[in-house]
Amino acid sequence: MELFHHKHPFPPFIPENATKLIVGTLPPPRFTKRQLREDDVDFCYGSGDGLLWIILDRIFDLDLKFENTDDAVEQRKNFLRERGIGICDVVESSRREKIDASDLGMQKVELRDMIGILKENPKIDTLLFTGGNSKNGPEYFFRKYLKESTHDIRLKVISNRSPRIHQFVLDGRLIKTVSLIAPSGAANIAVGSSQLYKDLKKKNPEFNTIDFRVLQYKEFF
């Protein structure tokens, strides 16, 4: 059975002034196959099902368009340039039996040279993982990449409470990593079981899982 080669459709987008780098895995396969929907934006995290741009739109009041147009792409790029934020997913490609967006379905994963990319962008001091250390999540792959690379770099725990924070040293430069709750519907179960979420929901029954992410992301963006 031939496996689908799920290649990352977007190169890293890193403005020269970037101090933060958003790090995920791969967009849904339809982006690789160029079969976008009307509500998809042809850019990183552009899936109509994804929540990252909904969250950032709420935090920064961006009035973003959620449609398959050049305008929508430009809005996002302009925001990233203005705020000094880059996007570079850790996965370059993977193979899949089932053509879906699940991280667990990824096989024969090729990772990007993240340390090389950080060396080329010396102002970056924070990696924002859009997901944690569960199998095939961004933090998981970053750890795997470090383990398999020739760089003697260890992640040191700064905070083990959600979102987990680590730091490492690269050529004398201190870089922090933050493992945010994934901006996808699949992570809603984890959000719903969090004690903090339950407490906030008790105070305000209208409070939902996107509100919870907005609170968490706001602190680090």
PDB file of C-alpha atoms in Angstrom:
ATOM      1  CA  MET A   1       0.000   0.000   0.000  1.00  0.00           C
ATOM      2  CA  GLU A   2       1.461   3.344  -1.025  1.00  0.00           C
ATOM      3  CA  LEU A   3       1.640   5.910   1.757  1.00  0.00           C
ATOM      4  CA  PHE A   4       0.610   9.500   1.119  1.00  0.00           C
ATOM      5  CA  HIS A   5       3.639  11.821   1.237  1.00  0.00           C
ATOM      6  CA  HIS A   6       2.458  14.694   3.413  1.00  0.00           C
ATOM      7  CA  LYS A   7       4.899  17.513   2.627  1.00  0.00           C
ATOM      8  CA  HIS A   8       4.770  20.859   4.407  1.00  0.00           C
ATOM      9  CA  PRO A   9       3.289  23.294   1.865  1.00  0.00           C
ATOM     10  CA  PHE A  10       4.773  26.420   3.476  1.00  0.00           C
ATOM     11  CA  PRO A  11       8.407  27.395   4.030  1.00  0.00           C
ATOM     12  CA  PRO A  12       9.199  28.998   7.399  1.00  0.00           C
ATOM     13  CA  PHE A  13       7.915  32.580   7.620  1.00  0.00           C
ATOM     14  CA  ILE A  14      10.365  34.473   9.828  1.00  0.00           C
ATOM     15  CA  PRO A  15      10.489  38.287   9.731  1.00  0.00           C
ATOM     16  CA  GLU A  16      13.938  39.797  10.419  1.00  0.00           C
ATOM     17  CA  ASN A  17      12.686  41.317  13.680  1.00  0.00           C
ATOM     18  CA  ALA A  18      11.222  38.034  14.989  1.00  0.00           C
ATOM     19  CA  THR A  19      11.778  37.355  18.689  1.00  0.00           C
ATOM     20  CA  LYS A  20       9.104  34.652  18.962  1.00  0.00           C
ATOM     21  CA  LEU A  21       8.644  31.567  16.813  1.00  0.00           C
ATOM     22  CA  ILE A  22       5.396  29.601  16.581  1.00  0.00           C
ATOM     23  CA  VAL A  23       6.218  25.905  16.167  1.00  0.00           C
ATOM     24  CA  GLY A  24       3.671  23.264  15.177  1.00  0.00           C
ATOM     25  CA  THR A  25       3.715  20.093  13.053  1.00  0.00           C
ATOM     26  CA  LEU A  26       1.904  19.988   9.676  1.00  0.00           C
ATOM     27  CA  PRO A  27      -1.230  21.600   8.246  1.00  0.00           C
ATOM     28  CA  PRO A  28      -4.023  19.267   7.043  1.00  0.00           C
ATOM     29  CA  PRO A  29      -3.174  17.206   3.908  1.00  0.00           C
ATOM     30  CA  ARG A  30      -5.566  19.233   1.732  1.00  0.00           C
ATOM     31  CA  PHE A  31      -3.025  22.086   1.911  1.00  0.00           C
ATOM     32  CA  THR A  32      -0.360  19.791   0.437  1.00  0.00           C
ATOM     33  CA  LYS A  33      -2.807  18.549  -2.208  1.00  0.00           C
ATOM     34  CA  ARG A  34      -3.844  22.151  -2.966  1.00  0.00           C
ATOM     35  CA  GLN A  35      -7.516  21.345  -2.371  1.00  0.00           C
ATOM     36  CA  LEU A  36      -8.387  24.271  -0.121  1.00  0.00           C
ATOM     37  CA  ARG A  37     -11.881  25.077   1.087  1.00  0.00           C
ATOM     38  CA  GLU A  38     -13.505  28.493   0.868  1.00  0.00           C
ATOM     39  CA  ASP A  39     -12.911  29.095   4.581  1.00  0.00           C
ATOM     40  CA  ASP A  40      -9.227  28.081   4.448  1.00  0.00           C
ATOM     41  CA  VAL A  41      -6.499  30.717   4.258  1.00  0.00           C
ATOM     42  CA  ASP A  42      -3.520  29.688   2.103  1.00  0.00           C
ATOM     43  CA  PHE A  43      -0.959  30.270   4.834  1.00  0.00           C
ATOM     44  CA  CYS A  44       0.412  28.722   8.032  1.00  0.00           C
ATOM     45  CA  TYR A  45      -2.396  27.716  10.429  1.00  0.00           C
ATOM     46  CA  GLY A  46      -4.896  28.702   7.755  1.00  0.00           C
ATOM     47  CA  SER A  47      -7.226  25.715   8.151  1.00  0.00           C
ATOM     48  CA  GLY A  48     -10.881  26.713   8.537  1.00  0.00           C
ATOM     49  CA  ASP A  49     -11.013  24.216  11.431  1.00  0.00           C
ATOM     50  CA  GLY A  50      -7.987  25.688  13.213  1.00  0.00           C
ATOM     51  CA  LEU A  51      -8.192  28.103  16.124  1.00  0.00           C
ATOM     52  CA  LEU A  52      -4.826  29.892  16.166  1.00  0.00           C
ATOM     53  CA  TRP A  53      -5.881  32.876  14.063  1.00  0.00           C
ATOM     54  CA  ILE A  54      -9.272  33.051  15.810  1.00  0.00           C
ATOM     55  CA  ILE A  55      -7.399  33.325  19.134  1.00  0.00           C
ATOM     56  CA  LEU A  56      -4.895  35.926  17.846  1.00  0.00           C
ATOM     57  CA  ASP A  57      -7.753  37.860  16.230  1.00  0.00           C
ATOM     58  CA  ARG A  58      -9.430  38.058  19.637  1.00  0.00           C
ATOM     59  CA  ILE A  59      -6.256  39.016  21.538  1.00  0.00           C
ATOM     60  CA  PHE A  60      -5.101  41.721  19.129  1.00  0.00           C
ATOM     61  CA  ASP A  61      -8.440  42.808  17.676  1.00  0.00           C
ATOM     62  CA  LEU A  62      -7.175  42.275  14.108  1.00  0.00           C
ATOM     63  CA  ASP A  63     -10.450  42.082  12.212  1.00  0.00           C
ATOM     64  CA  LEU A  64      -9.028  39.191  10.180  1.00  0.00           C
ATOM     65  CA  LYS A  65     -10.692  37.703   7.130  1.00  0.00           C
ATOM     66  CA  PHE A  66     -11.266  33.941   7.257  1.00  0.00           C
ATOM     67  CA  GLU A  67     -11.415  33.178   3.539  1.00  0.00           C
ATOM     68  CA  ASN A  68      -9.292  31.837   0.711  1.00  0.00           C
ATOM     69  CA  THR A  69      -8.025  35.214  -0.569  1.00  0.00           C
ATOM     70  CA  ASP A  70      -4.669  37.004  -0.964  1.00  0.00           C
ATOM     71  CA  ASP A  71      -5.978  39.724   1.369  1.00  0.00           C
ATOM     72  CA  ALA A  72      -6.426  37.222   4.185  1.00  0.00           C
ATOM     73  CA  VAL A  73      -2.848  35.951   3.714  1.00  0.00           C
ATOM     74  CA  GLU A  74      -1.425  39.503   3.625  1.00  0.00           C
ATOM     75  CA  GLN A  75      -3.295  40.455   6.833  1.00  0.00           C
ATOM     76  CA  ARG A  76      -1.612  37.591   8.665  1.00  0.00           C
ATOM     77  CA  LYS A  77       1.864  38.311   7.282  1.00  0.00           C
ATOM     78  CA  ASN A  78       1.554  41.996   8.189  1.00  0.00           C
ATOM     79  CA  PHE A  79       0.520  41.140  11.743  1.00  0.00           C
ATOM     80  CA  LEU A  80       3.522  38.802  12.146  1.00  0.00           C
ATOM     81  CA  ARG A  81       5.928  41.428  10.782  1.00  0.00           C
ATOM     82  CA  GLU A  82       4.501  44.132  13.048  1.00  0.00           C
ATOM     83  CA  ARG A  83       4.703  41.980  16.174  1.00  0.00           C
ATOM     84  CA  GLY A  84       8.057  40.291  15.429  1.00  0.00           C
ATOM     85  CA  ILE A  85       6.610  36.775  15.335  1.00  0.00           C
ATOM     86  CA  GLY A  86       7.729  33.990  13.006  1.00  0.00           C
ATOM     87  CA  ILE A  87       6.221  30.621  12.139  1.00  0.00           C
ATOM     88  CA  CYS A  88       8.343  27.547  11.547  1.00  0.00           C
ATOM     89  CA  ASP A  89       6.810  24.126  12.037  1.00  0.00           C
ATOM     90  CA  VAL A  90       9.171  21.387  13.197  1.00  0.00           C
ATOM     91  CA  VAL A  91       7.988  18.793  10.627  1.00  0.00           C
ATOM     92  CA  GLU A  92       9.119  19.012   6.988  1.00  0.00           C
ATOM     93  CA  SER A  93       7.187  15.950   5.826  1.00  0.00           C
ATOM     94  CA  SER A  94       5.671  12.637   6.862  1.00  0.00           C
ATOM     95  CA  ARG A  95       3.961   9.610   5.326  1.00  0.00           C
ATOM     96  CA  ARG A  96       0.372   8.640   6.062  1.00  0.00           C
ATOM     97  CA  GLU A  97      -1.793   5.594   5.479  1.00  0.00           C
ATOM     98  CA  LYS A  98      -4.951   7.526   6.226  1.00  0.00           C
ATOM     99  CA  ILE A  99      -5.103  10.988   4.672  1.00  0.00           C
ATOM    100  CA  ASP A 100      -6.151  13.057   7.675  1.00  0.00           C
ATOM    101  CA  ALA A 101      -4.718  15.724   9.950  1.00  0.00           C
ATOM    102  CA  SER A 102      -4.081  13.604  13.048  1.00  0.00           C
ATOM    103  CA  ASP A 103      -0.593  13.957  14.521  1.00  0.00           C
ATOM    104  CA  LEU A 104      -0.611  10.308  15.572  1.00  0.00           C
ATOM    105  CA  GLY A 105      -1.035   9.178  11.952  1.00  0.00           C
ATOM    106  CA  MET A 106       2.373  10.568  10.924  1.00  0.00           C
ATOM    107  CA  GLN A 107       5.019   8.017   9.942  1.00  0.00           C
ATOM    108  CA  LYS A 108       8.605   8.309   8.616  1.00  0.00           C
ATOM    109  CA  VAL A 109       8.729  11.884   9.801  1.00  0.00           C
ATOM    110  CA  GLU A 110      11.413  14.247   8.486  1.00  0.00           C
ATOM    111  CA  LEU A 111      12.171  17.131  10.821  1.00  0.00           C
ATOM    112  CA  ARG A 112      13.403  20.615   9.971  1.00  0.00           C
ATOM    113  CA  ASP A 113      16.835  21.752  11.170  1.00  0.00           C
ATOM    114  CA  MET A 114      15.494  23.889  13.989  1.00  0.00           C
ATOM    115  CA  ILE A 115      18.878  24.762  15.516  1.00  0.00           C
ATOM    116  CA  GLY A 116      20.182  25.850  12.107  1.00  0.00           C
ATOM    117  CA  ILE A 117      17.072  28.024  11.722  1.00  0.00           C
ATOM    118  CA  LEU A 118      17.557  29.553  15.192  1.00  0.00           C
ATOM    119  CA  LYS A 119      21.194  30.320  14.373  1.00  0.00           C
ATOM    120  CA  GLU A 120      20.086  32.138  11.207  1.00  0.00           C
ATOM    121  CA  ASN A 121      17.604  34.191  13.267  1.00  0.00           C
ATOM    122  CA  PRO A 122      19.589  35.429  16.269  1.00  0.00           C
ATOM    123  CA  LYS A 123      16.834  37.609  17.780  1.00  0.00           C
ATOM    124  CA  ILE A 124      14.495  34.688  18.534  1.00  0.00           C
ATOM    125  CA  ASP A 125      14.313  34.049  22.276  1.00  0.00           C
ATOM    126  CA  THR A 126      11.001  32.169  22.602  1.00  0.00           C
ATOM    127  CA  LEU A 127       9.565  29.079  20.904  1.00  0.00           C
ATOM    128  CA  LEU A 128       5.782  28.813  21.197  1.00  0.00           C
ATOM    129  CA  PHE A 129       4.844  25.167  20.680  1.00  0.00           C
ATOM    130  CA  THR A 130       1.236  24.752  19.529  1.00  0.00           C
ATOM    131  CA  GLY A 131       0.929  21.547  21.541  1.00  0.00           C
ATOM    132  CA  GLY A 132       2.857  19.591  24.119  1.00  0.00           C
ATOM    133  CA  ASN A 133       5.003  16.533  24.564  1.00  0.00           C
ATOM    134  CA  SER A 134       2.352  13.933  23.756  1.00  0.00           C
ATOM    135  CA  LYS A 135       3.404  11.587  20.943  1.00  0.00           C
ATOM    136  CA  ASN A 136       3.973  13.439  17.644  1.00  0.00           C
ATOM    137  CA  GLY A 137       3.232  16.848  19.146  1.00  0.00           C
ATOM    138  CA  PRO A 138       5.557  19.814  18.462  1.00  0.00           C
ATOM    139  CA  GLU A 139       7.443  19.623  21.787  1.00  0.00           C
ATOM    140  CA  TYR A 140       7.788  15.848  21.332  1.00  0.00           C
ATOM    141  CA  PHE A 141       9.368  16.287  17.881  1.00  0.00           C
ATOM    142  CA  PHE A 142      11.612  19.130  19.029  1.00  0.00           C
ATOM    143  CA  ARG A 143      12.954  16.867  21.808  1.00  0.00           C
ATOM    144  CA  LYS A 144      13.412  14.040  19.284  1.00  0.00           C
ATOM    145  CA  TYR A 145      15.266  16.418  16.966  1.00  0.00           C
ATOM    146  CA  LEU A 146      17.601  17.532  19.793  1.00  0.00           C
ATOM    147  CA  LYS A 147      18.248  13.920  20.809  1.00  0.00           C
ATOM    148  CA  GLU A 148      19.132  12.875  17.262  1.00  0.00           C
ATOM    149  CA  SER A 149      21.198  15.978  16.461  1.00  0.00           C
ATOM    150  CA  THR A 150      24.877  16.524  17.176  1.00  0.00           C
ATOM    151  CA  HIS A 151      24.049  19.537  19.362  1.00  0.00           C
ATOM    152  CA  ASP A 152      24.499  18.906  23.073  1.00  0.00           C
ATOM    153  CA  ILE A 153      21.385  20.807  24.099  1.00  0.00           C
ATOM    154  CA  ARG A 154      19.066  19.910  26.985  1.00  0.00           C
ATOM    155  CA  LEU A 155      15.717  21.388  27.884  1.00  0.00           C
ATOM    156  CA  LYS A 156      15.642  22.574  31.478  1.00  0.00           C
ATOM    157  CA  VAL A 157      12.242  22.704  33.219  1.00  0.00           C
ATOM    158  CA  ILE A 158      11.181  26.167  34.352  1.00  0.00           C
ATOM    159  CA  SER A 159       7.525  25.353  35.059  1.00  0.00           C
ATOM    160  CA  ASN A 160       5.735  22.009  34.953  1.00  0.00           C
ATOM    161  CA  ARG A 161       2.295  23.546  35.262  1.00  0.00           C
ATOM    162  CA  SER A 162       0.311  24.044  32.076  1.00  0.00           C
ATOM    163  CA  PRO A 163       1.576  25.619  29.878  1.00  0.00           C
ATOM    164  CA  ARG A 164       4.882  23.848  30.501  1.00  0.00           C
ATOM    165  CA  ILE A 165       7.914  26.109  30.157  1.00  0.00           C
ATOM    166  CA  HIS A 166      11.494  25.031  29.466  1.00  0.00           C
ATOM    167  CA  GLN A 167      14.666  26.789  28.493  1.00  0.00           C
ATOM    168  CA  PHE A 168      17.904  25.874  26.748  1.00  0.00           C
ATOM    169  CA  VAL A 169      21.142  27.605  25.856  1.00  0.00           C
ATOM    170  CA  LEU A 170      22.314  27.953  22.251  1.00  0.00           C
ATOM    171  CA  ASP A 171      25.738  29.556  21.733  1.00  0.00           C
ATOM    172  CA  GLY A 172      25.350  31.506  24.973  1.00  0.00           C
ATOM    173  CA  ARG A 173      21.817  32.584  24.065  1.00  0.00           C
ATOM    174  CA  LEU A 174      18.955  31.717  26.406  1.00  0.00           C
ATOM    175  CA  ILE A 175      15.866  30.446  24.569  1.00  0.00           C
ATOM    176  CA  LYS A 176      12.568  29.712  26.287  1.00  0.00           C
ATOM    177  CA  THR A 177       9.991  27.184  25.092  1.00  0.00           C
ATOM    178  CA  VAL A 178       6.293  27.331  26.001  1.00  0.00           C
ATOM    179  CA  SER A 179       3.985  24.374  25.288  1.00  0.00           C
ATOM    180  CA  LEU A 180       0.593  25.957  24.673  1.00  0.00           C
ATOM    181  CA  ILE A 181      -2.704  24.086  24.482  1.00  0.00           C
ATOM    182  CA  ALA A 182      -3.068  23.023  20.857  1.00  0.00           C
ATOM    183  CA  PRO A 183      -5.244  25.405  18.812  1.00  0.00           C
ATOM    184  CA  SER A 184      -7.324  22.533  17.439  1.00  0.00           C
ATOM    185  CA  GLY A 185     -10.666  21.030  18.403  1.00  0.00           C
ATOM    186  CA  ALA A 186      -8.917  17.763  19.306  1.00  0.00           C
ATOM    187  CA  ALA A 187      -7.420  19.435  22.402  1.00  0.00           C
ATOM    188  CA  ASN A 188     -10.808  20.499  23.787  1.00  0.00           C
ATOM    189  CA  ILE A 189     -11.120  17.352  25.901  1.00  0.00           C
ATOM    190  CA  ALA A 190      -7.854  18.208  27.656  1.00  0.00           C
ATOM    191  CA  VAL A 191      -9.032  21.792  28.192  1.00  0.00           C
ATOM    192  CA  GLY A 192     -12.365  20.600  29.584  1.00  0.00           C
ATOM    193  CA  SER A 193     -10.666  18.364  32.144  1.00  0.00           C
ATOM    194  CA  SER A 194      -8.370  21.131  33.431  1.00  0.00           C
ATOM    195  CA  GLN A 195      -9.208  22.287  36.966  1.00  0.00           C
ATOM    196  CA  LEU A 196      -8.563  25.936  36.109  1.00  0.00           C
ATOM    197  CA  TYR A 197     -11.016  25.691  33.215  1.00  0.00           C
ATOM    198  CA  LYS A 198     -13.648  24.104  35.460  1.00  0.00           C
ATOM    199  CA  ASP A 199     -13.204  26.858  38.056  1.00  0.00           C
ATOM    200  CA  LEU A 200     -13.520  29.626  35.448  1.00  0.00           C
ATOM    201  CA  LYS A 201     -16.538  27.952  33.880  1.00  0.00           C
ATOM    202  CA  LYS A 202     -18.204  27.721  37.285  1.00  0.00           C
ATOM    203  CA  LYS A 203     -17.793  31.498  37.736  1.00  0.00           C
ATOM    204  CA  ASN A 204     -19.055  32.172  34.228  1.00  0.00           C
ATOM    205  CA  PRO A 205     -21.140  29.468  32.496  1.00  0.00           C
ATOM    206  CA  GLU A 206     -20.629  31.285  29.145  1.00  0.00           C
ATOM    207  CA  PHE A 207     -16.847  30.718  29.384  1.00  0.00           C
ATOM    208  CA  ASN A 208     -15.645  28.276  26.685  1.00  0.00           C
ATOM    209  CA  THR A 209     -12.525  26.472  25.470  1.00  0.00           C
ATOM    210  CA  ILE A 210     -11.566  29.292  23.075  1.00  0.00           C
ATOM    211  CA  ASP A 211     -11.835  31.844  25.921  1.00  0.00           C
ATOM    212  CA  PHE A 212      -9.498  29.612  27.918  1.00  0.00           C
ATOM    213  CA  ARG A 213      -6.909  29.563  25.124  1.00  0.00           C
ATOM    214  CA  VAL A 214      -7.219  33.332  24.667  1.00  0.00           C
ATOM    215  CA  LEU A 215      -6.287  33.758  28.357  1.00  0.00           C
ATOM    216  CA  GLN A 216      -3.328  31.390  28.055  1.00  0.00           C
ATOM    217  CA  TYR A 217      -1.977  32.651  24.711  1.00  0.00           C
ATOM    218  CA  LYS A 218      -2.315  36.320  25.703  1.00  0.00           C
ATOM    219  CA  GLU A 219       0.398  35.937  28.321  1.00  0.00           C
ATOM    220  CA  PHE A 220       2.973  34.676  25.825  1.00  0.00           C
ATOM    221  CA  PHE A 221       2.104  36.505  22.616  1.00  0.00           C
TER     222      PHE A 221
END
